[in-house]
Coordinates of C-alpha atoms in Angstrom, one line a residue:
Chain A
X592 CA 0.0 0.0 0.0
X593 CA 1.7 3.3 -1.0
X594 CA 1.2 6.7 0.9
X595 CA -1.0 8.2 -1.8
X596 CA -3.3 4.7 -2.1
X597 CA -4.2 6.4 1.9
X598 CA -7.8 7.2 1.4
X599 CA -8.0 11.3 2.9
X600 CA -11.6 11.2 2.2
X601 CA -12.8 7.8 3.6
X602 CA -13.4 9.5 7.4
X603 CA -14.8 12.8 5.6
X604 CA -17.8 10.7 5.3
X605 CA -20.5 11.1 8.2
X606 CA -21.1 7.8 8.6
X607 CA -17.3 6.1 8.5
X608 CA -16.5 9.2 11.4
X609 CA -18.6 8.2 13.7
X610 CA -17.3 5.1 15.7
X611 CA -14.0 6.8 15.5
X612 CA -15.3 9.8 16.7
X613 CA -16.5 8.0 19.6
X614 CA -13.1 6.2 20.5
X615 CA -11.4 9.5 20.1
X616 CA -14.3 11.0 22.9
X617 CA -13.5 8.4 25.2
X618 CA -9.6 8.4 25.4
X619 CA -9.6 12.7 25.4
X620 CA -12.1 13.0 27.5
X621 CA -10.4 10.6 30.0
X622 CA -6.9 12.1 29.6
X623 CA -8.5 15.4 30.1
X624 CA -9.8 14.7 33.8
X625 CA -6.4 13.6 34.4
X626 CA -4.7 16.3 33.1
X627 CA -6.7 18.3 35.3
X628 CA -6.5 16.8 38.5
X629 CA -2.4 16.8 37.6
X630 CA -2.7 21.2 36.4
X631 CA -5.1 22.0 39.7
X632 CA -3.0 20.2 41.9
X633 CA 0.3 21.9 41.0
X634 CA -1.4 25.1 40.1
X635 CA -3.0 25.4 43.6
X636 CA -0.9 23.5 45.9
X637 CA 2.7 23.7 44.3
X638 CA 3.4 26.8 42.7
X639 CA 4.8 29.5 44.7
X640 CA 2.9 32.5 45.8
X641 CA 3.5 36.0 43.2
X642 CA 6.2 38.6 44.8
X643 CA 3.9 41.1 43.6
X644 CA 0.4 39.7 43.0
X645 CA -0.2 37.4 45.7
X646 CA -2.5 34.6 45.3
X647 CA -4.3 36.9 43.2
X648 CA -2.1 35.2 40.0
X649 CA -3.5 31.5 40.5
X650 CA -6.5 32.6 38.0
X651 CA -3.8 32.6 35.5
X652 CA -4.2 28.8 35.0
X653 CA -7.6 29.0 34.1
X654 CA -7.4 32.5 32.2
X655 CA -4.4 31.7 29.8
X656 CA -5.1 28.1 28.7
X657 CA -8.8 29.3 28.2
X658 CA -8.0 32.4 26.2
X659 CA -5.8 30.2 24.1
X660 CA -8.6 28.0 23.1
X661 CA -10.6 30.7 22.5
X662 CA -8.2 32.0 19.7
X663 CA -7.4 28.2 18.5
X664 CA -10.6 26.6 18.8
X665 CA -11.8 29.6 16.1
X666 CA -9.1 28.5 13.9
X667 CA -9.8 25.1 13.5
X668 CA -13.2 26.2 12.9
X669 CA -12.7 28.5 10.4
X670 CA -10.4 25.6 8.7
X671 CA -13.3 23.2 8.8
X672 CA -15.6 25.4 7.0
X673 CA -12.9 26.3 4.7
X674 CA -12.8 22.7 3.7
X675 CA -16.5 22.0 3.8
X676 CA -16.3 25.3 1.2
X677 CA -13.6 23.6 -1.2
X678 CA -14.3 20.1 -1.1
X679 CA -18.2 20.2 -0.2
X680 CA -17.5 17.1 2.6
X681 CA -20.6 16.9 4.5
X682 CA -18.7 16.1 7.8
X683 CA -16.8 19.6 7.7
X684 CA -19.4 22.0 8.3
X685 CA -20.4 19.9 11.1
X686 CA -17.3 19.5 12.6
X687 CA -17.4 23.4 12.7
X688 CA -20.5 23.7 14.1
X689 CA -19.8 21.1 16.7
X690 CA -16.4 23.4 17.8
X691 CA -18.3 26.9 18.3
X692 CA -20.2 26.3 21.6
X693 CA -17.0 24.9 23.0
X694 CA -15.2 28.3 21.5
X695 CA -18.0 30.7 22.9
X696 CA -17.6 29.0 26.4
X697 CA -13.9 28.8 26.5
X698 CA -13.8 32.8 24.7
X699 CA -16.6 33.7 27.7
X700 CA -14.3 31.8 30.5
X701 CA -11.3 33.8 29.4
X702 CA -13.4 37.2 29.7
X703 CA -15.1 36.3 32.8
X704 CA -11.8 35.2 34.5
X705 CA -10.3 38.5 33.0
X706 CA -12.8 40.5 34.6
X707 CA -12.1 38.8 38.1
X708 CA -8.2 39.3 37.8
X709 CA -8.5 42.6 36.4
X710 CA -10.0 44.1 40.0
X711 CA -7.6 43.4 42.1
X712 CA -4.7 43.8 40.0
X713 CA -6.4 46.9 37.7
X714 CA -8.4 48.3 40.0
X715 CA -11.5 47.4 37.2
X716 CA -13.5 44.8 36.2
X717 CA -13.6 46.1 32.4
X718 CA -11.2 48.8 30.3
X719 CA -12.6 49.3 26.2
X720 CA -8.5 48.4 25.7
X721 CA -7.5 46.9 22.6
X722 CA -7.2 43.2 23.8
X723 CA -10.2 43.3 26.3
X724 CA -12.3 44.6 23.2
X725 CA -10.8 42.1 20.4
X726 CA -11.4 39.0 22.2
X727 CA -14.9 40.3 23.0
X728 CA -15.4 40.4 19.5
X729 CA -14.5 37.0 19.6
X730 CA -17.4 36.1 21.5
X731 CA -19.8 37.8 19.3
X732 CA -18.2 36.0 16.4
X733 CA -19.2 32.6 18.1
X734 CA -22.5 33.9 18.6
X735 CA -23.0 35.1 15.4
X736 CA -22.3 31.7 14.0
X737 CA -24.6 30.0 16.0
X738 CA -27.4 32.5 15.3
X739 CA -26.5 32.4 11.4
X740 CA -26.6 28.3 11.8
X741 CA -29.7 28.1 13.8
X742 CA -31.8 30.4 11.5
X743 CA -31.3 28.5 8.6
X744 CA -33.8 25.8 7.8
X745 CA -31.4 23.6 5.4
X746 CA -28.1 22.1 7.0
X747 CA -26.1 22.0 4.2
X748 CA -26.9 26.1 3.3
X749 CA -26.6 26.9 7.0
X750 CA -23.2 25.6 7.0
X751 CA -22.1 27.4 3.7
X752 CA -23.2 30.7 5.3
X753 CA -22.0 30.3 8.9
X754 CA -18.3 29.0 6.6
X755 CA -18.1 32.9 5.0
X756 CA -18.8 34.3 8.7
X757 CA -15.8 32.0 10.1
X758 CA -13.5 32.9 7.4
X759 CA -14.4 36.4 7.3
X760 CA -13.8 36.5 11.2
X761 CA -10.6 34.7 11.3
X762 CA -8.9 38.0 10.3
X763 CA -9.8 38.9 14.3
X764 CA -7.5 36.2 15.8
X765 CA -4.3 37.6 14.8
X766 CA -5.7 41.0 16.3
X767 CA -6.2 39.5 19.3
X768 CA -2.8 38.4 20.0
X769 CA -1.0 41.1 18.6
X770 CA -3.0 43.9 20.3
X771 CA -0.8 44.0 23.4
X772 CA 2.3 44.7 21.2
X773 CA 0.5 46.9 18.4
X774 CA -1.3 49.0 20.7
X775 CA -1.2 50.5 24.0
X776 CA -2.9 48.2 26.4
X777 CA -3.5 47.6 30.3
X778 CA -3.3 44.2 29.0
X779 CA 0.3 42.7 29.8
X780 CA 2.4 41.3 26.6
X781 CA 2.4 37.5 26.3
X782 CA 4.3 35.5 29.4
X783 CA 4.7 32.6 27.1
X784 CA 6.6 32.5 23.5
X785 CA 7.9 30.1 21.2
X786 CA 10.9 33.1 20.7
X787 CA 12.2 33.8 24.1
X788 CA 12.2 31.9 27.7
X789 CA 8.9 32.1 29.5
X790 CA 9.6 35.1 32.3
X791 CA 7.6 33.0 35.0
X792 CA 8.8 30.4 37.5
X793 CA 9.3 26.9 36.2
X794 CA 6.0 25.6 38.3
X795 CA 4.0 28.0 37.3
X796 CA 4.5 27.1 33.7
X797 CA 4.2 23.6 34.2
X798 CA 0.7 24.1 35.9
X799 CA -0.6 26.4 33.0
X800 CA 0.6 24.1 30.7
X801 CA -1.3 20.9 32.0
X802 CA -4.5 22.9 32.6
X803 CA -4.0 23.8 28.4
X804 CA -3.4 20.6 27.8
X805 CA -6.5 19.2 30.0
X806 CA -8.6 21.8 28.1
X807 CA -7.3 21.1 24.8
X808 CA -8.1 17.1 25.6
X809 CA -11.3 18.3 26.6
X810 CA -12.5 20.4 23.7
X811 CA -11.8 17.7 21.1
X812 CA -13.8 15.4 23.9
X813 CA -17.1 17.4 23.7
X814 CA -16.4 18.3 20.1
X815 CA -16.2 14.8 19.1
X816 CA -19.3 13.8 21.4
X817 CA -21.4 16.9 19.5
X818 CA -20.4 16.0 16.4
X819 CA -21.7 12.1 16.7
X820 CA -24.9 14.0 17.7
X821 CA -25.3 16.3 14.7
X822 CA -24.1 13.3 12.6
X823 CA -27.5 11.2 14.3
X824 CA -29.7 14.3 13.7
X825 CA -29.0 15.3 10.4
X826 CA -28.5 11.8 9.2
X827 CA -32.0 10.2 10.9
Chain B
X306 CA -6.8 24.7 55.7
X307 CA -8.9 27.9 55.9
X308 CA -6.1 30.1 55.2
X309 CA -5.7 27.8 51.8
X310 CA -9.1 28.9 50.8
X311 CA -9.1 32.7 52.1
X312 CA -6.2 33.0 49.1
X313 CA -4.2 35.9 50.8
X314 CA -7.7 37.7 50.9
X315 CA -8.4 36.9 46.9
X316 CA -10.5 34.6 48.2
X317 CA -13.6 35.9 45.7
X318 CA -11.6 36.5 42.6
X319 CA -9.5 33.1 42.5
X320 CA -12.5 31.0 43.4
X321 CA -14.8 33.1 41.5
X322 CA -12.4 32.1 38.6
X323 CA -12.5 28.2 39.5
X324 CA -16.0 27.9 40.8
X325 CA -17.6 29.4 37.4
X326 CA -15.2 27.7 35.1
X327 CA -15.6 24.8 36.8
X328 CA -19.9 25.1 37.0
X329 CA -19.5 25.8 33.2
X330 CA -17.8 22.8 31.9
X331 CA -20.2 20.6 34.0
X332 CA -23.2 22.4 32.5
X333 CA -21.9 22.0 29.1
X334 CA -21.5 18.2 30.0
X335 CA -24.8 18.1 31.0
X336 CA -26.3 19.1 28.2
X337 CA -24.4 17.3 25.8
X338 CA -25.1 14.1 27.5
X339 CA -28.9 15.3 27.6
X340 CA -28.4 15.8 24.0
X341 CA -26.7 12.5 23.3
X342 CA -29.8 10.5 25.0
X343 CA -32.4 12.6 23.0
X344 CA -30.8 11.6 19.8
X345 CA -30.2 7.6 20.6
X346 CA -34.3 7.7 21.8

């Protein structure tokens, strides 16, 4: 069997997915609540206390993995509706419209856990400042997906539509992570690089680093779940 | 123990932070597995 006899298309179809798609549940979503257990424990118990923040920091390792899959989670999204566009596979619009709820949750986590750092350390709850606002737009994007989606009678023209809304918006995720460096923000620059060392202590890291882990694990979990659902609705 | 959960006085913000994420996940759960009962019936 040579590499290109490997059928790409035999799991685009709805039908072949969904057993795998239920494997692939399991195992994530299992991993996940490990991860978890693993992230909370060294967030909460072993990482030190902040010189300057207190325990005030230890939101961190919910806010930065969450705001991460906020940004990521629309990504993939948008690259599932892209492909639905191009190759009109059935399962790729809705694999996108299995990944949006999970988004809008993980985009409103990242806000709400924001807000509650922001207080104490800010003196606010909410600043109109360039990241704040961006990732709020974020949320709206979500919604506007899902509202597109749900007001359209036929599936297959739902998902062409909401696909132009998720490509259009993608343009917004870049804007999101470079607002702290393009503009003027109460928003701190980004901890965590792939260019330099992280400027955080090494326990830290590895706490935020399971907790994005556990929620990545756990976002291809619920995705894979939805999308055996909408695979049973649309298919009965 | 109670000085674990007072948070150096950030008691509301931190656990604010968990509790909701935390309530959120489970509710999405929920009604995914409410979901994933309707559609076998």
């Amino acid at each position: 069997m040579t590499a290109s006899s490997i059928r790409w298309f035999w799991y685009a179809s709805p039908q072949t997915f969904f057993p795998l798609a239920g494997t692939i549940a399991r195992w994530c979503g299992l991993a996940a609540a490990l991860l978890a257990a693993a992230g909370l424990y060294v967030g909460l118990f072993i990482a030190p206390t902040d010189a300057q923040q207190g325990e005030a920091y230890r939101i961190i390792f919910i806010h930065v993995p969450a705001a991460w899959m906020s940004m990521f989670l629309y990504v993939v999204m948008a690259c599932w509706a892209a492909l639905g566009l191009a190759f009109n596979t059935r399962l790729s619009g809705m694999m996108a419209s299995a990944i949006a709820p999970t988004g809008a949750l993980f985009t409103f986590i990242a806000l709400w856990t924001g807000s509650l750092w922001g207080k104490p350390t800010w003196g606010t709850w909410w600043v109109w400042d360039a990241r704040l606002t961006s990732e709020l737009i974020l949320l709206f994007l979500y919604f506007g997906f899902m509202a597109l989606q749900a007001a359209i009678d036929d599936p297959r023209r739902a998902d062409r539509a909401g696909a132009v809304l998720a490509i259009v918006g993608v343009v917004n995720v870049p804007i999101i992570y470079y607002s702290v460096k393009w503009w003027n923000t109460l928003h701190q620059g980004a901890s965590v690089s792939l260019t330099r060392a992280p400027s955080m202590a090494a326990t830290m890291l590895t706490g935020m680093l399971l907790m994005a882990l556990a929620f990545w694990l756990y976002s291809i979990a619920v995705t894979m779940v939805r999308v055996r659902c909408i695979i049973k609705e649309r298919e009965a | 123990m109670s000085e674990f959960f007072a948070m150096g006085g950030y008691a509301l913000y931190v656990w604010g932070s968990y509790g909701v994420t935390a309530a959120l996940l489970a509710l999405e759960v929920f009604f995914l597995r409410k979901r994933v009962r309707e559609t076998k019936a």
